[in-house]
Amino acid sequence: MSVITFVCAGQMNSAITFPAFENGHEVRLVGSPLDRDIIDGLKKDNFHITLKRTLHDGIKYYQIEELEEALKGADLVLGGVSSFGLDWFCDEILPVLPEDVPVLTVTKGMVDLEDGTLVPYPHIFAQRQPEGKHLNLNAIGGPCTSYELADHDDSHVAFCGKDIETLKYIKSLLETDYYHISLSTDVVGVECAVAMKNAYALGVSLAVGLAEKRDGKIGSQHYNSQAALFGQSVKEMTKLLELIGGKPENIIHGAGDLYVTIFGGRTRKIGTLLGRGLSFEEAMAELQGVTLESIVISTRTARAVRKLAERGIVSLEDFPLLMHVDAIINQGAEVNIPWKDFTWNDFSLAE
Amino acid sequence: MSVITFVCAGQMNSAITFPAFENGHEVRLVGSPLDRDIIDGLKKDNFHITLKRTLHDGIKYYQIEELEEALKGADLVLGGVSSFGLDWFCDEILPVLPEDVPVLTVTKGMVDLEDGTLVPYPHIFAQRQPEGKHLNLNAIGGPCTSYELADHDDSHVAFCGKDIETLKYIKSLLETDYYHISLSTDVVGVECAVAMKNAYALGVSLAVGLAEKRDGKIGSQHYNSQAALFGQSVKEMTKLLELIGGKPENIIHGAGDLYVTIFGGRTRKIGTLLGRGLSFEEAMAELQGVTLESIVISTRTARAVRKLAERGIVSLEDFPLLMHVDAIINQGAEVNIPWKDFTWNDFSLAE
């Protein structure tokens, strides 16, 4: 039996307590300052108020002030904040994590630098740990919604990090007969693939709203246009992967993750609202208070690509869908899918 | 104005009469011997009884005996039979098609040879035309359901063939503001990608039925397991593409086509029924009379891969999902997704 400490009681981190606890480990779940109500609820009756599931009886719950106690003797630390908690996690948590305990983060995302370089979160964590500190940082990618993991649905994710042995060790702690884990040392590839899918899931979801608008009927089912946007997304994501130096094989994680995100809640919701004809401000107002990774990642990726285009490294013509999503979000553009920019000729095999 | 003759009045061929007619061409739709009722219905009131849409008034309809008349002066011939009409099309139609008129087929599929080689239909047509005849054969790939095309939903397909100028010409005849067309000279790549998706759409759909069975509720929505199978499908399809000599970029067509097929009717139906626990015979009985490309293509592709594995060219371990689908269809195996065979390690970038 090992001790696994989960820092942040968000939905995904909390869902991973299921395989962890069922594997016989001591599970400690620590709420962030924003998770007070969640932890209070859990302490009362094990019910997680945002995941809307009852966690296993026997898990130990902690408020953030008890973090030090929760970390004592830990064999593995799980970290799960959204993009919006990134600074807090870097400033408050990284300094107190023990160096000899591997860390696995569930935060998917990238940050764009001044020169257009896109840096995945695990690398940001590495850069922002206190000077001289060398945490053993690893991350989770791949298609997995928290609700379904909590419900024991078969899910396949990828753990990535620099060190093979650490990855194997973490997998041995968390793998179950429904939580399936691949391993990869291509951190940039895995994280980039799964971060970008948020932007593109928004793009594909535009077609859902457009179809509803045309039919005048919410819930109207049309797939040709979604499929066309899906194919275009795979194309642009593959190009971005190359650009960032990740192996193109990671499109497998990206495509699966794109698939699940299109059906998975908030990103679909915003894309659908925009497709129906709401302005970005109106759509955001409907989603009041909800954190949207897809907006953050679309903006950052588009900004990076534009910077790289200025530098002559990429062509904006290779990213028409990303550019359109960005224009909708950040420049008040109306939804008007640039279909003609998606068609292309491959005459390289002509006789 | 050009003259476009559609041979076979199946759903997809008939749906393409919409962009063709709206572009101002003379459209002639010829029924196969199996399409008599369809043509009779169309002659009466333009209503297509299987597509369940009213075609444009002004289209000319022909029974198969009137084929010669329908071909007179044609500038383009569309051919659209299912895999099950392949022999008829080769034996009866190819010999009477004029050599100087380009042909565009909508039939997606591949045939496996004795040695495990997979040959796409356009190449089969080329081989089976009368000796000395040189038809200008082209084909359509990509994600497009007939109903939605008929409803003018935005759809993006790929036309492929050997000759660039022919492809551009055909595109000029059929492109509209909702029917978007990419062009490719990689016939093997495009056709292989879009043929295989039938097999893999069946594979992904197993998860739909499995979830319904577990929940005891038809229509239950679960996506993690579908997404995992989707990612695995993209992985295996990419490997098959390499194997067959198609460019891996065509996975874009394959992924989009896989996406639409998972939501698109018969293939989802059979996969779902199997996932719910029905035997293959029971599932087929429920789909009485329906032609299933997915069964044909799964069987052929699995047989080819097994032959290639015997010859030491591929490893069966690279195709666990395809092998499982084949075992269910052809060996009476129960559905038991080989999840552990999907996980893999990518340590190629380890430090």
XYZ file of C-alpha atoms in Angstrom:
702
model
C 0.000 0.000 0.000
C 1.264 3.439 -0.930
C 0.181 6.909 0.062
C -1.195 9.110 -2.728
C -1.907 12.763 -2.046
C -4.195 14.661 -4.392
C -3.665 18.432 -4.340
C -6.823 20.214 -5.544
C -10.220 18.636 -5.387
C -11.337 19.468 -8.905
C -13.424 16.982 -10.828
C -10.657 15.138 -12.649
C -8.299 14.882 -9.715
C -11.153 13.672 -7.537
C -12.206 11.103 -10.149
C -8.746 9.544 -10.098
C -9.248 8.776 -6.414
C -11.441 5.891 -7.634
C -8.690 3.779 -9.242
C -6.216 4.929 -6.562
C -8.402 3.881 -3.641
C -9.539 0.659 -5.278
C -5.900 -0.344 -5.696
C -5.646 -0.350 -1.910
C -3.696 2.882 -1.435
C -4.139 5.462 1.263
C -5.788 8.352 -0.558
C -5.604 11.937 0.719
C -7.556 14.647 -1.066
C -6.567 18.262 -0.373
C -8.803 21.106 -1.503
C -7.423 24.297 -3.029
C -8.590 27.602 -1.549
C -11.432 27.467 -4.084
C -12.446 23.944 -3.031
C -13.545 24.695 0.547
C -17.169 23.768 -0.023
C -16.182 20.625 -1.877
C -14.004 19.431 1.009
C -16.626 20.384 3.596
C -19.165 18.324 1.689
C -16.831 15.369 1.326
C -15.990 15.408 5.028
C -19.702 15.207 5.790
C -20.792 12.321 3.571
C -18.175 11.633 0.865
C -20.368 13.336 -1.744
C -18.436 15.537 -4.196
C -20.677 18.476 -5.033
C -19.235 19.322 -8.475
C -18.273 15.823 -9.619
C -21.702 14.789 -8.313
C -20.461 11.393 -7.226
C -19.932 9.773 -3.829
C -16.242 9.093 -3.322
C -15.004 5.981 -1.548
C -15.497 5.886 2.191
C -12.035 5.843 3.696
C -10.501 8.659 1.675
C -8.984 11.336 3.925
C -9.993 14.950 3.232
C -7.953 18.067 3.968
C -8.394 21.815 3.622
C -5.451 23.678 2.115
C -4.096 24.642 5.565
C -3.553 20.935 6.231
C -1.472 20.430 3.098
C 1.767 19.785 4.954
C 0.187 17.022 6.976
C -1.366 15.526 3.840
C 1.998 15.391 2.091
C 3.755 13.555 4.930
C 4.931 10.161 3.753
C 3.327 10.525 0.314
C 4.632 8.216 -2.416
C 2.946 10.127 -5.226
C 1.384 13.568 -5.549
C -1.420 14.272 -8.015
C -1.898 17.918 -8.962
C -5.017 19.080 -10.708
C -5.758 22.750 -11.195
C -7.277 24.388 -14.243
C -5.332 26.860 -16.344
C -6.761 29.559 -14.114
C -5.070 28.118 -11.028
C -1.704 27.771 -12.688
C -0.011 30.684 -10.951
C -1.306 29.606 -7.570
C -0.046 26.078 -8.121
C 3.385 27.333 -9.205
C 3.753 29.894 -6.417
C 2.153 28.111 -3.486
C 2.350 24.385 -4.136
C 5.535 23.642 -6.083
C 7.738 25.107 -3.306
C 6.299 22.784 -0.645
C 6.248 19.553 -2.630
C 8.942 17.078 -1.552
C 11.621 16.602 -4.205
C 11.833 12.827 -3.847
C 8.146 12.186 -4.570
C 6.970 11.994 -8.172
C 4.290 14.468 -9.211
C 1.573 13.723 -11.763
C -0.473 16.684 -13.006
C -3.830 16.504 -14.756
C -3.761 20.131 -15.919
C -3.799 20.217 -19.703
C -2.560 23.328 -21.384
C 0.185 25.358 -22.992
C 1.550 28.854 -22.601
C 2.766 30.920 -25.550
C 6.003 32.852 -25.226
C 6.841 36.211 -26.807
C 8.503 34.582 -29.815
C 5.568 32.251 -30.524
C 6.979 29.184 -28.803
C 4.279 27.048 -27.184
C 5.321 25.483 -23.901
C 3.300 22.676 -22.263
C 2.398 22.981 -18.592
C 4.802 20.323 -17.293
C 7.640 22.415 -18.687
C 6.156 25.550 -17.131
C 6.065 23.775 -13.774
C 9.693 22.756 -14.221
C 10.684 26.355 -14.988
C 8.739 27.832 -12.132
C 9.835 25.544 -9.337
C 12.141 27.257 -6.840
C 15.696 27.641 -8.060
C 17.778 24.542 -7.501
C 14.735 22.375 -6.923
C 14.278 19.369 -9.192
C 10.798 17.943 -8.932
C 10.046 14.750 -10.797
C 7.225 16.140 -12.945
C 4.870 13.997 -15.003
C 1.512 14.604 -16.623
C -1.643 12.900 -17.873
C -2.992 13.272 -21.388
C -5.668 11.530 -23.365
C -9.432 11.304 -23.609
C -11.028 10.967 -20.190
C -13.970 12.789 -18.675
C -14.100 12.792 -14.902
C -17.724 11.640 -14.583
C -17.163 8.543 -16.659
C -13.929 7.654 -14.921
C -15.765 7.947 -11.599
C -18.383 5.602 -13.051
C -15.702 3.035 -13.922
C -16.075 3.343 -17.667
C -13.153 1.981 -19.621
C -10.823 4.927 -20.216
C -7.447 5.080 -21.923
C -4.977 7.809 -20.988
C -1.276 8.511 -21.494
C 1.124 9.337 -18.681
C 4.105 11.315 -19.904
C 7.351 12.382 -18.295
C 11.091 12.288 -18.733
C 11.884 9.181 -16.748
C 10.705 5.753 -17.869
C 11.014 4.109 -14.456
C 8.972 6.811 -12.761
C 6.251 6.431 -15.386
C 6.132 2.673 -14.871
C 5.966 3.169 -11.109
C 3.077 5.638 -11.310
C 1.237 3.358 -13.706
C 1.649 0.458 -11.267
C -0.087 2.533 -8.590
C -3.049 3.708 -10.644
C -3.808 1.155 -13.343
C -7.011 -0.858 -12.912
C -9.132 -3.049 -15.154
C -10.966 0.072 -16.396
C -8.254 2.763 -16.154
C -5.869 1.901 -18.988
C -2.540 3.691 -19.149
C -0.037 4.146 -21.964
C 3.355 5.700 -21.232
C 5.360 8.231 -23.214
C 8.535 10.220 -22.812
C 7.349 12.647 -25.496
C 5.951 15.207 -23.056
C 5.680 17.967 -25.629
C 3.872 15.701 -28.073
C 1.337 14.283 -25.644
C 0.573 17.552 -23.888
C 0.430 19.613 -27.037
C -1.946 17.127 -28.700
C -4.355 17.055 -25.782
C -4.176 20.785 -25.054
C -4.992 21.799 -28.627
C -8.084 19.636 -28.774
C -9.876 22.157 -26.565
C -9.530 24.813 -29.242
C -10.608 22.464 -31.992
C -13.500 20.942 -30.050
C -14.897 24.463 -29.918
C -14.388 24.692 -33.683
C -16.226 21.445 -34.413
C -19.042 22.400 -32.065
C -19.760 25.497 -34.143
C -21.333 23.126 -36.673
C -23.709 21.813 -34.012
C -25.064 25.296 -33.376
C -25.128 26.216 -37.066
C -27.273 23.177 -37.836
C -29.625 23.967 -34.959
C -29.962 27.525 -36.189
C -30.723 26.423 -39.732
C -33.269 23.850 -38.637
C -34.693 26.148 -36.002
C -34.530 23.195 -33.634
C -32.250 22.621 -30.652
C -30.689 19.179 -30.641
C -30.892 18.800 -34.401
C -28.457 16.119 -35.536
C -26.147 16.777 -38.478
C -22.769 15.160 -38.940
C -21.303 15.908 -42.391
C -20.262 19.394 -41.378
C -18.993 18.222 -37.968
C -16.989 15.506 -39.725
C -15.497 18.013 -42.145
C -14.436 20.207 -39.221
C -13.142 17.132 -37.398
C -10.940 16.214 -40.365
C -9.725 19.788 -40.656
C -8.956 19.794 -36.922
C -6.883 16.636 -37.227
C -5.019 18.247 -40.118
C -4.244 21.462 -38.243
C -3.406 19.655 -35.000
C -0.950 17.413 -36.837
C 0.735 20.489 -38.289
C 0.893 22.123 -34.863
C 2.404 18.970 -33.402
C 5.184 19.028 -35.976
C 5.716 22.704 -35.337
C 6.094 22.279 -31.602
C 8.471 19.347 -31.974
C 6.142 16.614 -30.744
C 5.942 13.319 -32.579
C 3.032 13.213 -35.030
C 1.939 9.833 -33.622
C 0.482 11.774 -30.714
C -2.390 12.763 -32.950
C -3.857 9.491 -31.658
C -4.222 11.044 -28.194
C -5.368 14.297 -29.753
C -8.014 12.730 -32.004
C -9.460 10.622 -29.195
C -9.434 13.588 -26.862
C -11.053 15.793 -29.503
C -13.759 13.157 -29.932
C -14.641 13.030 -26.244
C -14.435 16.813 -25.788
C -16.939 17.437 -28.565
C -19.464 15.537 -26.458
C -18.203 16.656 -23.159
C -19.851 19.726 -21.766
C -18.616 23.261 -21.596
C -16.526 23.497 -24.744
C -19.310 21.997 -26.835
C -21.707 24.385 -25.145
C -19.788 27.549 -26.048
C -19.159 26.361 -29.613
C -22.817 25.496 -30.038
C -23.975 28.856 -28.685
C -21.613 30.676 -31.036
C -22.790 28.535 -33.943
C -26.398 29.451 -33.142
C -25.443 33.076 -33.728
C -24.765 34.435 -30.257
C -21.891 36.887 -29.975
C -18.918 35.757 -27.912
C -20.017 38.058 -25.071
C -23.553 36.675 -25.132
C -22.311 33.109 -25.199
C -19.954 33.703 -22.295
C -22.754 35.328 -20.351
C -24.806 32.134 -20.687
C -21.907 30.161 -19.238
C -21.498 32.549 -16.341
C -18.754 31.623 -13.935
C -17.564 28.612 -15.833
C -13.841 28.340 -16.559
C -13.170 27.663 -20.208
C -9.842 26.100 -21.098
C -10.878 26.166 -24.738
C -10.943 29.971 -24.818
C -7.547 30.204 -23.167
C -5.892 27.645 -25.398
C -7.461 28.943 -28.615
C -6.240 32.439 -27.855
C -2.742 31.352 -26.897
C -2.280 28.975 -29.809
C -3.594 31.470 -32.362
C -1.335 34.170 -30.912
C 1.652 31.844 -31.144
C 0.858 30.799 -34.696
C 0.455 34.414 -35.760
C 3.816 35.266 -34.208
C 5.439 32.311 -35.982
C 3.841 33.392 -39.245
C 5.311 36.878 -38.818
C 8.673 35.208 -38.370
C 8.138 33.226 -41.584
C 8.113 29.865 -39.806
C 4.524 28.886 -40.620
C 1.815 30.000 -43.003
C -1.485 31.207 -41.578
C -3.190 29.458 -44.495
C -2.407 26.162 -42.808
C -4.623 27.064 -39.845
C -7.883 28.506 -41.196
C -10.064 26.891 -38.514
C -7.893 28.024 -35.609
C -7.764 31.531 -37.055
C -11.539 31.618 -37.425
C -12.113 30.436 -33.853
C -9.701 33.098 -32.644
C -11.416 35.781 -34.725
C -14.769 34.846 -33.186
C -13.419 34.889 -29.648
C -11.060 37.821 -29.767
C -12.093 40.034 -32.676
C -15.871 39.891 -32.535
C -16.124 38.048 -35.859
C -19.372 36.320 -36.788
C -19.382 32.577 -37.350
C -18.758 31.976 -41.034
C -16.824 28.739 -41.495
C -14.107 29.235 -44.140
C -14.977 26.005 -45.963
C -13.153 26.872 -49.154
C -9.918 27.334 -47.203
C -10.193 23.739 -46.000
C -10.126 22.172 -49.440
C -6.711 21.359 -50.791
C -5.024 19.513 -53.590
C -2.575 16.669 -53.111
C -1.025 16.153 -56.506
C 2.269 14.847 -55.195
C 1.661 11.370 -56.611
C 0.509 12.544 -60.043
C 1.867 10.568 -62.947
C -24.226 23.298 -69.196
C -22.906 19.760 -69.222
C -24.625 16.400 -69.209
C -24.043 14.219 -66.142
C -25.293 10.650 -66.130
C -25.669 8.849 -62.824
C -25.589 5.069 -63.110
C -27.342 3.451 -60.140
C -29.938 5.285 -58.102
C -28.584 4.414 -54.666
C -28.781 6.996 -51.908
C -25.345 8.572 -52.340
C -25.414 8.755 -56.114
C -28.904 10.223 -55.962
C -27.850 12.777 -53.347
C -25.120 14.080 -55.646
C -27.804 15.011 -58.167
C -28.500 17.988 -55.885
C -25.215 19.870 -56.477
C -25.121 18.620 -60.081
C -28.592 19.907 -60.952
C -28.180 23.144 -59.037
C -25.060 23.892 -61.065
C -27.280 23.980 -64.130
C -26.324 20.650 -65.670
C -28.581 18.185 -67.399
C -28.889 15.371 -64.900
C -29.831 11.829 -65.907
C -30.369 9.201 -63.228
C -30.322 5.556 -64.307
C -31.514 2.830 -61.939
C -29.713 -0.481 -61.601
C -31.810 -3.662 -61.927
C -32.342 -3.392 -58.150
C -33.520 0.221 -58.385
C -36.712 -0.332 -60.421
C -39.053 0.818 -57.676
C -36.884 3.817 -56.957
C -36.978 4.940 -60.597
C -40.693 4.259 -60.872
C -41.276 6.420 -57.824
C -39.045 9.191 -59.110
C -40.795 9.225 -62.497
C -44.080 9.691 -60.688
C -43.302 12.575 -58.349
C -39.499 13.006 -57.962
C -39.632 11.376 -54.508
C -36.745 8.980 -53.825
C -38.137 6.167 -51.685
C -34.895 5.125 -49.936
C -33.173 8.517 -49.748
C -36.554 9.817 -48.588
C -36.062 13.158 -50.293
C -37.709 14.836 -53.260
C -35.166 15.275 -56.044
C -35.129 18.337 -58.266
C -37.893 18.588 -60.815
C -36.212 18.419 -64.196
C -33.943 15.449 -63.583
C -34.426 12.753 -66.211
C -34.997 9.211 -64.961
C -34.162 5.990 -66.766
C -34.540 2.266 -66.132
C -31.465 0.152 -66.833
C -32.715 -0.804 -70.327
C -32.459 2.873 -71.257
C -28.810 3.137 -70.206
C -27.499 3.609 -73.730
C -29.795 6.554 -74.309
C -28.858 8.036 -70.935
C -25.160 7.875 -71.767
C -25.503 9.674 -75.106
C -23.577 12.929 -75.029
C -22.631 12.582 -71.359
C -19.728 14.715 -70.162
C -19.355 12.845 -66.866
C -20.582 9.519 -65.527
C -21.200 8.938 -61.831
C -21.225 5.319 -60.705
C -22.570 4.310 -57.330
C -23.103 0.693 -56.412
C -22.443 -0.919 -53.053
C -19.770 -3.589 -52.637
C -22.496 -6.096 -53.375
C -23.077 -4.706 -56.858
C -19.404 -4.634 -57.760
C -19.453 -7.621 -60.125
C -22.528 -6.355 -61.915
C -20.948 -2.936 -62.369
C -17.721 -4.460 -63.715
C -19.420 -6.952 -66.011
C -22.382 -4.975 -67.289
C -21.546 -1.312 -67.002
C -17.810 -0.847 -67.569
C -18.026 -2.376 -71.083
C -20.669 0.117 -72.239
C -19.179 3.302 -70.775
C -17.645 5.599 -73.399
C -13.862 5.809 -73.088
C -13.654 9.572 -73.569
C -15.955 10.436 -70.667
C -14.521 10.615 -67.151
C -16.084 8.303 -64.577
C -16.474 9.159 -60.892
C -17.452 6.324 -58.551
C -18.875 6.688 -55.063
C -18.356 3.037 -54.116
C -15.964 2.839 -51.174
C -14.156 -0.415 -50.601
C -11.191 -2.672 -51.077
C -10.655 -6.249 -52.177
C -7.985 -8.489 -50.647
C -5.854 -10.628 -52.920
C -4.440 -14.082 -52.152
C -1.127 -12.634 -50.958
C -2.734 -10.136 -48.600
C -2.551 -7.137 -50.902
C -5.496 -4.767 -50.469
C -6.703 -3.198 -53.702
C -9.094 -0.198 -53.713
C -12.143 -0.342 -55.964
C -10.959 2.177 -58.557
C -8.046 -0.148 -59.278
C -10.404 -3.125 -59.443
C -12.492 -1.251 -61.994
C -9.351 -0.502 -64.005
C -8.374 -4.181 -63.953
C -11.799 -5.433 -64.870
C -12.589 -3.141 -67.798
C -12.554 -4.928 -71.156
C -9.087 -5.597 -72.505
C -7.626 -2.638 -74.330
C -10.168 -0.236 -72.847
C -8.836 2.709 -70.866
C -11.554 4.393 -68.889
C -10.701 7.573 -67.034
C -11.579 6.316 -63.545
C -11.890 8.558 -60.500
C -13.470 8.128 -57.102
C -14.961 10.022 -54.163
C -13.761 9.629 -50.590
C -14.409 11.520 -47.399
C -17.129 11.993 -44.800
C -20.498 12.531 -46.391
C -23.854 10.971 -45.631
C -26.367 11.085 -48.432
C -29.255 12.498 -46.392
C -27.272 15.485 -45.229
C -25.846 16.194 -48.659
C -29.401 16.127 -50.018
C -30.322 18.604 -47.280
C -27.521 20.952 -48.397
C -25.446 20.570 -45.272
C -21.848 21.671 -45.685
C -19.894 18.545 -46.637
C -16.239 18.109 -47.523
C -15.139 15.231 -49.737
C -12.054 14.260 -51.713
C -12.065 13.355 -55.397
C -9.142 11.133 -56.325
C -7.774 9.878 -59.600
C -4.627 9.710 -61.674
C -5.083 12.816 -63.758
C -5.016 16.282 -62.241
C -6.829 18.002 -65.087
C -9.672 15.487 -65.020
C -10.056 15.994 -61.276
C -10.193 19.756 -61.686
C -12.765 19.394 -64.438
C -15.027 17.126 -62.383
C -14.739 19.470 -59.420
C -15.761 22.394 -61.618
C -18.952 20.524 -62.519
C -20.005 19.504 -59.002
C -18.660 22.029 -56.509
C -21.246 24.263 -54.827
C -21.285 26.526 -51.795
C -22.107 23.506 -49.599
C -20.387 20.641 -51.451
C -16.676 21.241 -50.838
C -14.160 19.230 -52.809
C -10.472 18.508 -52.247
C -8.469 16.753 -54.940
C -5.856 14.023 -54.659
C -3.827 11.830 -56.954
C -3.186 9.407 -54.072
C -6.007 7.025 -54.979
C -4.759 4.226 -52.762
C -4.412 6.536 -49.786
C -7.803 8.212 -50.050
C -9.746 5.057 -50.847
C -7.987 2.923 -48.269
C -8.563 5.514 -45.539
C -12.260 5.851 -46.228
C -12.855 2.130 -46.804
C -11.280 1.088 -43.514
C -13.387 3.465 -41.494
C -16.341 1.128 -41.973
C -14.547 -1.614 -40.067
C -13.434 0.736 -37.317
C -16.777 2.500 -36.993
C -18.168 -0.904 -36.117
C -15.381 -1.276 -33.547
C -16.084 2.091 -31.883
C -19.821 1.389 -31.851
C -19.252 -1.702 -29.717
C -18.656 0.706 -26.829
C -22.089 2.257 -27.374
C -23.768 -1.106 -26.905
C -21.520 -2.121 -24.019
C -22.452 1.032 -22.121
C -26.140 0.492 -22.794
C -25.851 -3.069 -21.546
C -24.089 -2.003 -18.377
C -26.561 0.772 -17.653
C -29.503 -1.372 -18.697
C -30.679 1.615 -20.691
C -30.823 2.115 -24.452
C -29.404 5.449 -25.540
C -27.106 5.754 -22.536
C -24.331 8.245 -23.313
C -20.718 7.349 -22.521
C -17.731 8.704 -24.380
C -14.453 7.762 -22.652
C -14.549 4.229 -24.013
C -15.675 5.393 -27.461
C -12.840 7.918 -27.485
C -10.323 5.242 -26.518
C -11.547 3.055 -29.371
C -11.514 6.093 -31.671
C -7.860 6.770 -30.837
C -6.993 3.105 -31.312
C -8.806 3.146 -34.662
C -6.809 6.141 -35.850
C -3.650 4.332 -34.779
C -4.480 1.114 -36.638
C -5.803 2.944 -39.709
C -2.596 4.962 -39.929
C -0.594 1.732 -39.832
C -2.779 0.172 -42.513
C -2.337 3.248 -44.687
C 1.426 2.928 -44.495
C 1.170 -0.761 -45.241
C -0.916 -0.268 -48.360
C 1.343 2.480 -49.663
C -1.018 5.404 -49.157
C 0.239 8.648 -47.715
C -0.407 8.896 -43.969
C -1.900 12.386 -44.434
C -5.014 10.645 -45.690
C -5.854 9.805 -42.105
C -7.571 13.205 -42.234
C -10.181 11.763 -44.617
C -10.279 8.555 -42.594
C -10.755 10.253 -39.220
C -13.506 12.537 -40.497
C -15.199 9.638 -42.235
C -14.894 7.489 -39.113
C -16.502 10.288 -37.116
C -19.539 10.572 -39.386
C -19.936 6.806 -39.761
C -20.098 6.279 -36.017
C -23.242 8.412 -36.053
C -24.510 7.319 -39.372
C -26.845 4.386 -39.295
C -26.271 0.768 -40.124
C -22.687 0.311 -39.052
C -23.369 1.943 -35.698
C -26.443 -0.241 -35.390
C -24.611 -3.540 -35.855
C -21.759 -2.496 -33.554
C -24.219 -1.388 -30.894
C -26.213 -4.615 -31.104
C -23.024 -6.667 -30.780
C -21.915 -4.529 -27.850
C -25.220 -5.167 -26.129
C -24.392 -8.858 -26.203
C -26.196 -10.165 -29.270
C -24.353 -12.808 -31.270
C -23.337 -11.844 -34.792
C -26.163 -13.986 -36.213
C -28.719 -12.377 -33.908
C -27.481 -8.887 -34.746
C -27.584 -9.567 -38.480
C -31.094 -10.949 -38.121
C -32.215 -7.628 -36.631
C -30.802 -5.832 -39.639
C -32.510 -8.165 -42.086
C -31.923 -7.340 -45.699
C -29.573 -4.479 -45.068
C -26.249 -4.498 -46.918
C -23.339 -3.941 -44.585
C -20.114 -2.664 -46.069
C -18.571 -2.746 -42.620
C -18.845 -6.535 -42.421
C -17.334 -6.969 -45.873
C -14.458 -4.586 -45.290
C -13.665 -5.857 -41.785
C -13.473 -9.417 -43.059
C -11.345 -8.549 -46.075
C -8.957 -6.280 -44.199
C -8.493 -8.759 -41.336
C -7.877 -11.582 -43.818
C -5.296 -9.468 -45.628
C -3.551 -8.462 -42.415
C -3.423 -12.072 -41.257
C -1.913 -13.114 -44.568
C 0.656 -10.317 -44.345
C 1.466 -11.380 -40.783
C 2.075 -14.958 -41.973
C 4.464 -13.505 -44.516
C 6.257 -11.584 -41.763
C 5.350 -8.183 -43.185
C 3.189 -6.976 -40.278
C 2.582 -7.957 -36.684
C -0.944 -8.875 -35.615
C -0.236 -7.099 -32.328
C -0.484 -3.817 -34.207
C -4.144 -4.488 -35.038
C -5.864 -5.722 -31.863
C -9.135 -3.898 -32.562
C -9.431 -5.098 -36.151
C -8.653 -8.645 -35.043
C -11.297 -8.477 -32.329
C -13.950 -7.155 -34.732
C -13.080 -9.955 -37.140
C -13.236 -12.572 -34.370
C -16.720 -11.359 -33.422
C -17.976 -11.407 -37.006
C -16.289 -14.504 -38.347
C -15.371 -16.695 -35.393
C -18.329 -16.291 -33.083
C -16.253 -14.516 -30.417
C -18.016 -12.594 -27.671
C -17.392 -8.871 -27.327
C -14.500 -8.415 -24.921
C -12.500 -5.337 -25.871
C -8.759 -6.090 -25.590
C -8.037 -2.862 -23.707
C -4.656 -3.927 -22.428
C -3.476 -4.573 -25.985
C -4.198 -0.936 -26.816
C -1.822 0.527 -24.249
C 1.696 1.078 -25.436
C 4.910 2.721 -24.403
C 6.680 5.375 -26.416
C 10.091 5.699 -24.824
C 11.850 6.811 -27.980
C 12.584 10.276 -26.611
C 13.831 9.100 -23.200
C 16.904 10.868 -21.927
